[in-house]
Amino acid sequence: MTSELPSTLTYPQQLEKIKGNMGVLSNDQPDVMKAFGALHAAGSAEGALDTKTKELISLAIAVTARCDGCIAFHTHDAMQAGATRAEITDALGVAVLMGGGPSVMYATHVIEAMDQFEGLIEKV
């Protein structure tokens, strides 16, 4: 199952729409979303791998899982963490290795997302 949003939305717009819908879900399912938030924070926190590397891994998984919403989130977060275009496309190469042709198609979504997020993100 994919997490597709209307193709008329840009990736920055998708990200904002998803965040809004997650807020609604948080109101309806506070315990689940609080636990998910804690899992996200723990999984992306600095450890043996830095946050940028973890975001690149998450982005590659988003491509192989064919999740456009995940692509919006993790392209944004990888770029915000300082990932370069070359680092992101290198991670996309690994996604294609692991996911074949369908991952090529979703890797092109990341290229589009990077173009749309360019200039909108403050890097940490």
Tab-separated table of N, CA, C and O in Angstrom:
chain	number	residue	atom	x	y	z
A	1	MET	N	0.845	-1.174	0.000
A	1	MET	CA	0.000	0.000	0.000
A	1	MET	C	0.890	1.237	0.000
A	1	MET	O	1.871	1.315	0.711
A	2	THR	N	0.541	2.219	-0.789
A	2	THR	CA	1.305	3.450	-0.855
A	2	THR	C	0.573	4.557	-0.119
A	2	THR	O	-0.612	4.469	0.142
A	3	SER	N	1.309	5.583	0.193
A	3	SER	CA	0.744	6.752	0.857
A	3	SER	C	0.729	7.890	-0.147
A	3	SER	O	1.543	8.782	-0.104
A	4	GLU	N	-0.193	7.838	-1.092
A	4	GLU	CA	-0.211	8.825	-2.157
A	4	GLU	C	-1.136	9.975	-1.806
A	4	GLU	O	-2.185	9.800	-1.221
A	5	LEU	N	-0.706	11.146	-2.199
A	5	LEU	CA	-1.491	12.356	-2.059
A	5	LEU	C	-1.786	12.870	-3.456
A	5	LEU	O	-1.138	12.467	-4.421
A	6	PRO	N	-2.740	13.770	-3.587
A	6	PRO	CA	-3.037	14.298	-4.920
A	6	PRO	C	-1.784	14.854	-5.591
A	6	PRO	O	-1.010	15.588	-4.981
A	7	SER	N	-1.555	14.486	-6.844
A	7	SER	CA	-0.355	14.895	-7.551
A	7	SER	C	-0.330	16.398	-7.840
A	7	SER	O	0.673	16.915	-8.296
A	8	THR	N	-1.422	17.081	-7.577
A	8	THR	CA	-1.452	18.523	-7.787
A	8	THR	C	-0.710	19.272	-6.683
A	8	THR	O	-0.416	20.453	-6.839
A	9	LEU	N	-0.412	18.601	-5.587
A	9	LEU	CA	0.308	19.237	-4.490
A	9	LEU	C	1.815	19.110	-4.709
A	9	LEU	O	2.302	18.045	-5.082
A	10	THR	N	2.535	20.183	-4.430
A	10	THR	CA	3.994	20.094	-4.439
A	10	THR	C	4.426	19.323	-3.193
A	10	THR	O	3.631	19.124	-2.252
A	11	TYR	N	5.675	18.904	-3.157
A	11	TYR	CA	6.145	18.190	-1.968
A	11	TYR	C	6.120	19.071	-0.719
A	11	TYR	O	5.715	18.600	0.347
A	12	PRO	N	6.485	20.355	-0.784
A	12	PRO	CA	6.304	21.189	0.414
A	12	PRO	C	4.838	21.274	0.847
A	12	PRO	O	4.531	21.246	2.041
A	13	GLN	N	3.916	21.349	-0.115
A	13	GLN	CA	2.486	21.370	0.229
A	13	GLN	C	2.050	20.030	0.822
A	13	GLN	O	1.260	20.006	1.769
A	14	GLN	N	2.548	18.937	0.262
A	14	GLN	CA	2.222	17.621	0.811
A	14	GLN	C	2.673	17.534	2.264
A	14	GLN	O	1.939	17.047	3.122
A	15	LEU	N	3.887	18.007	2.527
A	15	LEU	CA	4.434	17.947	3.876
A	15	LEU	C	3.531	18.702	4.851
A	15	LEU	O	3.204	18.192	5.929
A	16	GLU	N	3.102	19.896	4.480
A	16	GLU	CA	2.232	20.673	5.357
A	16	GLU	C	0.878	19.997	5.540
A	16	GLU	O	0.334	19.984	6.648
A	17	LYS	N	0.314	19.441	4.480
A	17	LYS	CA	-0.982	18.746	4.580
A	17	LYS	C	-0.859	17.534	5.498
A	17	LYS	O	-1.719	17.298	6.351
A	18	ILE	N	0.206	16.769	5.342
A	18	ILE	CA	0.414	15.588	6.188
A	18	ILE	C	0.565	16.005	7.646
A	18	ILE	O	-0.033	15.397	8.539
A	19	LYS	N	1.346	17.047	7.897
A	19	LYS	CA	1.521	17.513	9.280
A	19	LYS	C	0.173	17.910	9.893
A	19	LYS	O	-0.100	17.594	11.050
A	20	GLY	N	-0.650	18.576	9.116
A	20	GLY	CA	-1.982	18.951	9.605
A	20	GLY	C	-2.831	17.730	9.916
A	20	GLY	O	-3.488	17.664	10.965
A	21	ASN	N	-2.811	16.759	9.014
A	21	ASN	CA	-3.591	15.537	9.244
A	21	ASN	C	-3.029	14.722	10.408
A	21	ASN	O	-3.794	14.076	11.133
A	22	MET	N	-1.723	14.773	10.605
A	22	MET	CA	-1.147	14.093	11.760
A	22	MET	C	-1.599	14.759	13.059
A	22	MET	O	-1.796	14.078	14.070
A	23	GLY	N	-1.801	16.077	13.016
A	23	GLY	CA	-2.323	16.776	14.184
A	23	GLY	C	-3.730	16.314	14.531
A	23	GLY	O	-4.055	16.100	15.700
A	24	VAL	N	-4.553	16.125	13.507
A	24	VAL	CA	-5.911	15.605	13.725
A	24	VAL	C	-5.834	14.200	14.310
A	24	VAL	O	-6.532	13.868	15.273
A	25	LEU	N	-4.978	13.368	13.724
A	25	LEU	CA	-4.812	12.005	14.226
A	25	LEU	C	-4.308	12.018	15.669
A	25	LEU	O	-4.742	11.205	16.494
A	26	SER	N	-3.424	12.958	15.983
A	26	SER	CA	-2.919	13.075	17.361
A	26	SER	C	-4.036	13.412	18.339
A	26	SER	O	-4.039	12.940	19.475
A	27	ASN	N	-4.981	14.243	17.900
A	27	ASN	CA	-6.129	14.562	18.765
A	27	ASN	C	-7.002	13.341	18.988
A	27	ASN	O	-7.533	13.133	20.080
A	28	ASP	N	-7.177	12.533	17.933
A	28	ASP	CA	-8.042	11.362	18.021
A	28	ASP	C	-7.352	10.155	18.649
A	28	ASP	O	-8.020	9.315	19.264
A	29	GLN	N	-6.056	10.054	18.474
A	29	GLN	CA	-5.277	8.909	18.971
A	29	GLN	C	-4.012	9.413	19.675
A	29	GLN	O	-2.885	9.154	19.235
A	30	PRO	N	-4.176	10.126	20.775
A	30	PRO	CA	-3.012	10.760	21.403
A	30	PRO	C	-1.958	9.767	21.884
A	30	PRO	O	-0.757	10.039	21.753
A	31	ASP	N	-2.363	8.644	22.432
A	31	ASP	CA	-1.376	7.692	22.941
A	31	ASP	C	-0.550	7.088	21.812
A	31	ASP	O	0.673	6.964	21.920
A	32	VAL	N	-1.225	6.726	20.730
A	32	VAL	CA	-0.521	6.135	19.581
A	32	VAL	C	0.452	7.141	18.980
A	32	VAL	O	1.617	6.829	18.717
A	33	MET	N	-0.005	8.361	18.761
A	33	MET	CA	0.843	9.351	18.114
A	33	MET	C	1.961	9.835	19.035
A	33	MET	O	3.057	10.154	18.563
A	34	LYS	N	1.712	9.868	20.335
A	34	LYS	CA	2.786	10.210	21.272
A	34	LYS	C	3.862	9.136	21.215
A	34	LYS	O	5.063	9.438	21.180
A	35	ALA	N	3.449	7.881	21.167
A	35	ALA	CA	4.409	6.776	21.073
A	35	ALA	C	5.161	6.822	19.744
A	35	ALA	O	6.380	6.609	19.698
A	36	PHE	N	4.444	7.118	18.657
A	36	PHE	CA	5.099	7.228	17.355
A	36	PHE	C	6.103	8.372	17.360
A	36	PHE	O	7.214	8.249	16.839
A	37	GLY	N	5.731	9.497	17.952
A	37	GLY	CA	6.645	10.639	18.053
A	37	GLY	C	7.896	10.294	18.834
A	37	GLY	O	9.006	10.684	18.463
A	38	ALA	N	7.725	9.552	19.916
A	38	ALA	CA	8.882	9.126	20.713
A	38	ALA	C	9.758	8.167	19.915
A	38	ALA	O	10.996	8.255	19.967
A	39	LEU	N	9.132	7.259	19.178
A	39	LEU	CA	9.888	6.337	18.332
A	39	LEU	C	10.669	7.107	17.273
A	39	LEU	O	11.856	6.846	17.045
A	40	HIS	N	10.024	8.073	16.644
A	40	HIS	CA	10.703	8.884	15.625
A	40	HIS	C	11.887	9.632	16.229
A	40	HIS	O	12.979	9.651	15.651
A	41	ALA	N	11.679	10.249	17.386
A	41	ALA	CA	12.754	11.000	18.039
A	41	ALA	C	13.919	10.085	18.396
A	41	ALA	O	15.084	10.426	18.165
A	42	ALA	N	13.613	8.916	18.940
A	42	ALA	CA	14.675	7.975	19.319
A	42	ALA	C	15.401	7.435	18.092
A	42	ALA	O	16.631	7.314	18.081
A	43	GLY	N	14.646	7.115	17.055
A	43	GLY	CA	15.250	6.534	15.862
A	43	GLY	C	16.089	7.511	15.060
A	43	GLY	O	17.024	7.099	14.372
A	44	SER	N	15.785	8.790	15.140
A	44	SER	CA	16.527	9.774	14.347
A	44	SER	C	17.573	10.531	15.161
A	44	SER	O	18.316	11.341	14.603
A	45	ALA	N	17.648	10.259	16.450
A	45	ALA	CA	18.608	10.961	17.310
A	45	ALA	C	20.042	10.552	16.974
A	45	ALA	O	20.304	9.446	16.503
A	46	GLU	N	20.956	11.468	17.235
A	46	GLU	CA	22.379	11.183	17.041
A	46	GLU	C	22.782	9.978	17.876
A	46	GLU	O	22.366	9.842	19.014
A	47	GLY	N	23.552	9.117	17.297
A	47	GLY	CA	24.085	7.939	17.980
A	47	GLY	C	25.358	7.557	17.264
A	47	GLY	O	26.152	8.425	16.900
A	48	ALA	N	25.554	6.280	17.010
A	48	ALA	CA	26.708	5.850	16.228
A	48	ALA	C	26.621	6.440	14.813
A	48	ALA	O	27.640	6.695	14.179
A	49	LEU	N	25.379	6.667	14.338
A	49	LEU	CA	25.152	7.357	13.064
A	49	LEU	C	24.611	8.746	13.359
A	49	LEU	O	23.810	8.927	14.279
A	50	ASP	N	25.030	9.718	12.566
A	50	ASP	CA	24.488	11.060	12.755
A	50	ASP	C	23.092	11.163	12.136
A	50	ASP	O	22.661	10.286	11.389
A	51	THR	N	22.398	12.236	12.475
A	51	THR	CA	21.016	12.420	12.007
A	51	THR	C	20.944	12.458	10.483
A	51	THR	O	20.026	11.892	9.893
A	52	LYS	N	21.899	13.115	9.840
A	52	LYS	CA	21.889	13.192	8.374
A	52	LYS	C	21.935	11.797	7.764
A	52	LYS	O	21.150	11.486	6.859
A	53	THR	N	22.808	10.938	8.272
A	53	THR	CA	22.909	9.576	7.743
A	53	THR	C	21.616	8.815	7.969
A	53	THR	O	21.139	8.110	7.078
A	54	LYS	N	21.022	8.991	9.135
A	54	LYS	CA	19.756	8.313	9.419
A	54	LYS	C	18.650	8.808	8.490
A	54	LYS	O	17.809	8.021	8.047
A	55	GLU	N	18.654	10.086	8.174
A	55	GLU	CA	17.649	10.613	7.238
A	55	GLU	C	17.877	10.072	5.824
A	55	GLU	O	16.920	9.800	5.101
A	56	LEU	N	19.125	9.904	5.424
A	56	LEU	CA	19.408	9.319	4.109
A	56	LEU	C	18.928	7.869	4.051
A	56	LEU	O	18.359	7.441	3.038
A	57	ILE	N	19.122	7.128	5.124
A	57	ILE	CA	18.621	5.750	5.189
A	57	ILE	C	17.093	5.760	5.124
A	57	ILE	O	16.486	4.990	4.374
A	58	SER	N	16.473	6.636	5.903
A	58	SER	CA	15.005	6.737	5.900
A	58	SER	C	14.483	7.083	4.521
A	58	SER	O	13.466	6.534	4.072
A	59	LEU	N	15.180	7.970	3.819
A	59	LEU	CA	14.754	8.360	2.483
A	59	LEU	C	14.863	7.186	1.508
A	59	LEU	O	13.956	6.947	0.712
A	60	ALA	N	15.946	6.437	1.589
A	60	ALA	CA	16.093	5.262	0.718
A	60	ALA	C	14.987	4.244	0.996
A	60	ALA	O	14.417	3.659	0.063
A	61	ILE	N	14.650	4.051	2.257
A	61	ILE	CA	13.558	3.142	2.607
A	61	ILE	C	12.233	3.683	2.082
A	61	ILE	O	11.396	2.924	1.568
A	62	ALA	N	12.012	4.987	2.183
A	62	ALA	CA	10.776	5.603	1.664
A	62	ALA	C	10.618	5.324	0.172
A	62	ALA	O	9.513	5.040	-0.298
A	63	VAL	N	11.731	5.375	-0.563
A	63	VAL	CA	11.689	5.102	-2.001
A	63	VAL	C	11.337	3.642	-2.253
A	63	VAL	O	10.459	3.335	-3.060
A	64	THR	N	11.992	2.722	-1.538
A	64	THR	CA	11.712	1.300	-1.773
A	64	THR	C	10.317	0.924	-1.286
A	64	THR	O	9.703	0.007	-1.828
A	65	ALA	N	9.797	1.649	-0.292
A	65	ALA	CA	8.441	1.392	0.212
A	65	ALA	C	7.379	2.095	-0.649
A	65	ALA	O	6.191	1.865	-0.452
A	66	ARG	N	7.823	2.957	-1.567
A	66	ARG	CA	6.936	3.673	-2.487
A	66	ARG	C	5.942	4.560	-1.743
A	66	ARG	O	4.741	4.545	-2.001
A	67	CYS	N	6.475	5.345	-0.807
A	67	CYS	CA	5.649	6.198	0.052
A	67	CYS	C	5.964	7.672	-0.224
A	67	CYS	O	6.968	8.196	0.262
A	68	ASP	N	5.098	8.332	-1.003
A	68	ASP	CA	5.329	9.734	-1.336
A	68	ASP	C	5.303	10.643	-0.109
A	68	ASP	O	6.062	11.605	-0.036
A	69	GLY	N	4.431	10.363	0.838
A	69	GLY	CA	4.415	11.162	2.062
A	69	GLY	C	5.736	11.049	2.807
A	69	GLY	O	6.270	12.038	3.312
A	70	CYS	N	6.272	9.836	2.859
A	70	CYS	CA	7.576	9.611	3.501
A	70	CYS	C	8.679	10.313	2.723
A	70	CYS	O	9.618	10.856	3.313
A	71	ILE	N	8.570	10.306	1.383
A	71	ILE	CA	9.547	11.005	0.552
A	71	ILE	C	9.521	12.495	0.878
A	71	ILE	O	10.574	13.128	1.017
A	72	ALA	N	8.335	13.072	1.022
A	72	ALA	CA	8.234	14.491	1.369
A	72	ALA	C	8.930	14.765	2.699
A	72	ALA	O	9.763	15.676	2.803
A	73	PHE	N	8.599	13.975	3.714
A	73	PHE	CA	9.193	14.180	5.041
A	73	PHE	C	10.703	14.015	5.026
A	73	PHE	O	11.442	14.865	5.532
A	74	HIS	N	11.175	12.909	4.478
A	74	HIS	CA	12.599	12.583	4.623
A	74	HIS	C	13.492	13.311	3.624
A	74	HIS	O	14.673	13.516	3.917
A	75	THR	N	12.937	13.756	2.480
A	75	THR	CA	13.730	14.642	1.620
A	75	THR	C	13.949	15.953	2.363
A	75	THR	O	15.074	16.441	2.460
A	76	HIS	N	12.880	16.493	2.909
A	76	HIS	CA	12.963	17.735	3.683
A	76	HIS	C	13.957	17.584	4.833
A	76	HIS	O	14.861	18.396	5.013
A	77	ASP	N	13.791	16.523	5.622
A	77	ASP	CA	14.615	16.371	6.820
A	77	ASP	C	16.076	16.068	6.480
A	77	ASP	O	16.977	16.523	7.188
A	78	ALA	N	16.324	15.331	5.404
A	78	ALA	CA	17.710	15.069	4.989
A	78	ALA	C	18.380	16.367	4.545
A	78	ALA	O	19.527	16.656	4.925
A	79	MET	N	17.654	17.166	3.763
A	79	MET	CA	18.207	18.446	3.320
A	79	MET	C	18.425	19.374	4.511
A	79	MET	O	19.453	20.041	4.597
A	80	GLN	N	17.477	19.386	5.437
A	80	GLN	CA	17.609	20.233	6.619
A	80	GLN	C	18.805	19.795	7.474
A	80	GLN	O	19.469	20.626	8.082
A	81	ALA	N	19.081	18.501	7.476
A	81	ALA	CA	20.216	17.983	8.243
A	81	ALA	C	21.545	18.204	7.518
A	81	ALA	O	22.593	17.826	8.028
A	82	GLY	N	21.483	18.810	6.339
A	82	GLY	CA	22.710	19.157	5.626
A	82	GLY	C	23.111	18.205	4.516
A	82	GLY	O	24.199	18.341	3.958
A	83	ALA	N	22.258	17.254	4.179
A	83	ALA	CA	22.588	16.328	3.097
A	83	ALA	C	22.659	17.092	1.774
A	83	ALA	O	21.797	17.911	1.481
A	84	THR	N	23.696	16.800	1.015
A	84	THR	CA	23.851	17.427	-0.291
A	84	THR	C	23.056	16.645	-1.328
A	84	THR	O	22.647	15.506	-1.100
A	85	ARG	N	22.875	17.250	-2.472
A	85	ARG	CA	22.206	16.582	-3.583
A	85	ARG	C	22.958	15.295	-3.938
A	85	ARG	O	22.347	14.260	-4.178
A	86	ALA	N	24.284	15.357	-3.940
A	86	ALA	CA	25.090	14.177	-4.273
A	86	ALA	C	24.883	13.063	-3.246
A	86	ALA	O	24.791	11.882	-3.616
A	87	GLU	N	24.805	13.421	-1.961
A	87	GLU	CA	24.569	12.402	-0.931
A	87	GLU	C	23.182	11.792	-1.083
A	87	GLU	O	23.015	10.574	-0.934
A	88	ILE	N	22.201	12.634	-1.370
A	88	ILE	CA	20.839	12.125	-1.531
A	88	ILE	C	20.752	11.213	-2.745
A	88	ILE	O	20.186	10.117	-2.667
A	89	THR	N	21.326	11.621	-3.862
A	89	THR	CA	21.241	10.760	-5.044
A	89	THR	C	22.057	9.482	-4.867
A	89	THR	O	21.699	8.449	-5.423
A	90	ASP	N	23.116	9.526	-4.062
A	90	ASP	CA	23.859	8.302	-3.752
A	90	ASP	C	22.978	7.339	-2.956
A	90	ASP	O	22.950	6.134	-3.219
A	91	ALA	N	22.219	7.870	-1.997
A	91	ALA	CA	21.274	7.036	-1.241
A	91	ALA	C	20.198	6.486	-2.179
A	91	ALA	O	19.754	5.333	-2.018
A	92	LEU	N	19.784	7.283	-3.156
A	92	LEU	CA	18.799	6.804	-4.134
A	92	LEU	C	19.355	5.637	-4.943
A	92	LEU	O	18.622	4.710	-5.289
A	93	GLY	N	20.657	5.678	-5.223
A	93	GLY	CA	21.287	4.558	-5.919
A	93	GLY	C	21.163	3.267	-5.139
A	93	GLY	O	20.915	2.195	-5.708
A	94	VAL	N	21.306	3.348	-3.825
A	94	VAL	CA	21.149	2.155	-2.977
A	94	VAL	C	19.692	1.702	-2.999
A	94	VAL	O	19.403	0.504	-3.078
A	95	ALA	N	18.767	2.645	-2.966
A	95	ALA	CA	17.341	2.295	-3.027
A	95	ALA	C	17.024	1.574	-4.337
A	95	ALA	O	16.288	0.578	-4.338
A	96	VAL	N	17.585	2.044	-5.432
A	96	VAL	CA	17.357	1.396	-6.723
A	96	VAL	C	17.966	-0.006	-6.725
A	96	VAL	O	17.342	-0.963	-7.201
A	97	LEU	N	19.159	-0.145	-6.163
A	97	LEU	CA	19.786	-1.461	-6.043
A	97	LEU	C	18.863	-2.432	-5.322
A	97	LEU	O	18.658	-3.562	-5.767
A	98	MET	N	18.266	-1.981	-4.241
A	98	MET	CA	17.441	-2.856	-3.411
A	98	MET	C	16.014	-3.000	-3.917
A	98	MET	O	15.350	-3.985	-3.632
A	99	GLY	N	15.523	-2.027	-4.683
A	99	GLY	CA	14.118	-2.039	-5.070
A	99	GLY	C	13.833	-2.134	-6.555
A	99	GLY	O	12.675	-2.199	-6.948
A	100	GLY	N	14.861	-2.101	-7.390
A	100	GLY	CA	14.675	-2.256	-8.828
A	100	GLY	C	13.898	-1.127	-9.483
A	100	GLY	O	13.900	0.020	-9.026
A	101	GLY	N	13.229	-1.482	-10.586
A	101	GLY	CA	12.521	-0.507	-11.411
A	101	GLY	C	11.535	0.367	-10.671
A	101	GLY	O	11.527	1.585	-10.874
A	102	PRO	N	10.676	-0.200	-9.808
A	102	PRO	CA	9.748	0.678	-9.084
A	102	PRO	C	10.477	1.727	-8.237
A	102	PRO	O	10.000	2.858	-8.122
A	103	SER	N	11.631	1.374	-7.698
A	103	SER	CA	12.385	2.355	-6.920
A	103	SER	C	12.956	3.453	-7.804
A	103	SER	O	13.111	4.588	-7.354
A	104	VAL	N	13.268	3.136	-9.062
A	104	VAL	CA	13.701	4.177	-9.992
A	104	VAL	C	12.598	5.223	-10.127
A	104	VAL	O	12.852	6.431	-10.088
A	105	MET	N	11.357	4.759	-10.278
A	105	MET	CA	10.245	5.689	-10.448
A	105	MET	C	10.096	6.595	-9.227
A	105	MET	O	9.920	7.805	-9.349
A	106	TYR	N	10.180	6.024	-8.029
A	106	TYR	CA	10.033	6.828	-6.815
A	106	TYR	C	11.278	7.645	-6.522
A	106	TYR	O	11.191	8.710	-5.904
A	107	ALA	N	12.440	7.209	-6.988
A	107	ALA	CA	13.650	8.019	-6.858
A	107	ALA	C	13.490	9.327	-7.634
A	107	ALA	O	13.959	10.377	-7.187
A	108	THR	N	12.787	9.267	-8.764
A	108	THR	CA	12.546	10.507	-9.514
A	108	THR	C	11.650	11.461	-8.731
A	108	THR	O	11.758	12.672	-8.896
A	109	HIS	N	10.815	10.933	-7.853
A	109	HIS	CA	9.986	11.792	-7.002
A	109	HIS	C	10.879	12.579	-6.039
A	109	HIS	O	10.589	13.738	-5.722
A	110	VAL	N	11.941	11.947	-5.560
A	110	VAL	CA	12.869	12.634	-4.655
A	110	VAL	C	13.569	13.773	-5.389
A	110	VAL	O	13.765	14.860	-4.823
A	111	ILE	N	13.947	13.539	-6.644
A	111	ILE	CA	14.573	14.600	-7.431
A	111	ILE	C	13.630	15.803	-7.499
A	111	ILE	O	14.032	16.956	-7.279
A	112	GLU	N	12.359	15.544	-7.774
A	112	GLU	CA	11.359	16.611	-7.827
A	112	GLU	C	11.213	17.280	-6.466
A	112	GLU	O	11.158	18.512	-6.369
A	113	ALA	N	11.173	16.489	-5.408
A	113	ALA	CA	11.030	17.048	-4.056
A	113	ALA	C	12.226	17.936	-3.709
A	113	ALA	O	12.046	19.025	-3.147
A	114	MET	N	13.447	17.486	-4.036
A	114	MET	CA	14.631	18.308	-3.755
A	114	MET	C	14.522	19.652	-4.463
A	114	MET	O	14.801	20.697	-3.867
A	115	ASP	N	14.124	19.622	-5.725
A	115	ASP	CA	13.979	20.869	-6.479
A	115	ASP	C	12.960	21.798	-5.818
A	115	ASP	O	13.168	23.009	-5.754
A	116	GLN	N	11.879	21.232	-5.315
A	116	GLN	CA	10.822	22.047	-4.702
A	116	GLN	C	11.208	22.571	-3.324
A	116	GLN	O	10.794	23.671	-2.945
A	117	PHE	N	11.983	21.795	-2.565
A	117	PHE	CA	12.389	22.239	-1.235
A	117	PHE	C	13.591	23.185	-1.267
A	117	PHE	O	13.843	23.900	-0.301
A	118	GLU	N	14.323	23.198	-2.377
A	118	GLU	CA	15.520	24.051	-2.503
A	118	GLU	C	15.157	25.488	-2.185
A	118	GLU	O	14.184	26.030	-2.703
A	119	GLY	N	15.899	26.088	-1.274
A	119	GLY	CA	15.662	27.471	-0.900
A	119	GLY	C	14.601	27.670	0.170
A	119	GLY	O	14.447	28.777	0.675
A	120	LEU	N	13.864	26.606	0.516
A	120	LEU	CA	12.831	26.723	1.546
A	120	LEU	C	13.300	26.226	2.905
A	120	LEU	O	12.617	26.422	3.901
A	121	ILE	N	14.440	25.561	2.927
A	121	ILE	CA	14.875	24.850	4.127
A	121	ILE	C	16.036	25.556	4.787
A	121	ILE	O	17.012	25.926	4.131
A	122	GLU	N	15.916	25.735	6.087
A	122	GLU	CA	17.037	26.223	6.889
A	122	GLU	C	17.798	25.013	7.382
A	122	GLU	O	17.231	24.157	8.056
A	123	LYS	N	19.063	24.925	7.026
A	123	LYS	CA	19.870	23.774	7.431
A	123	LYS	C	20.352	23.936	8.861
A	123	LYS	O	20.611	25.041	9.314
A	124	VAL	N	20.419	22.811	9.554
A	124	VAL	CA	20.881	22.832	10.943
A	124	VAL	C	22.369	22.611	11.021
A	124	VAL	O	23.008	22.186	10.132
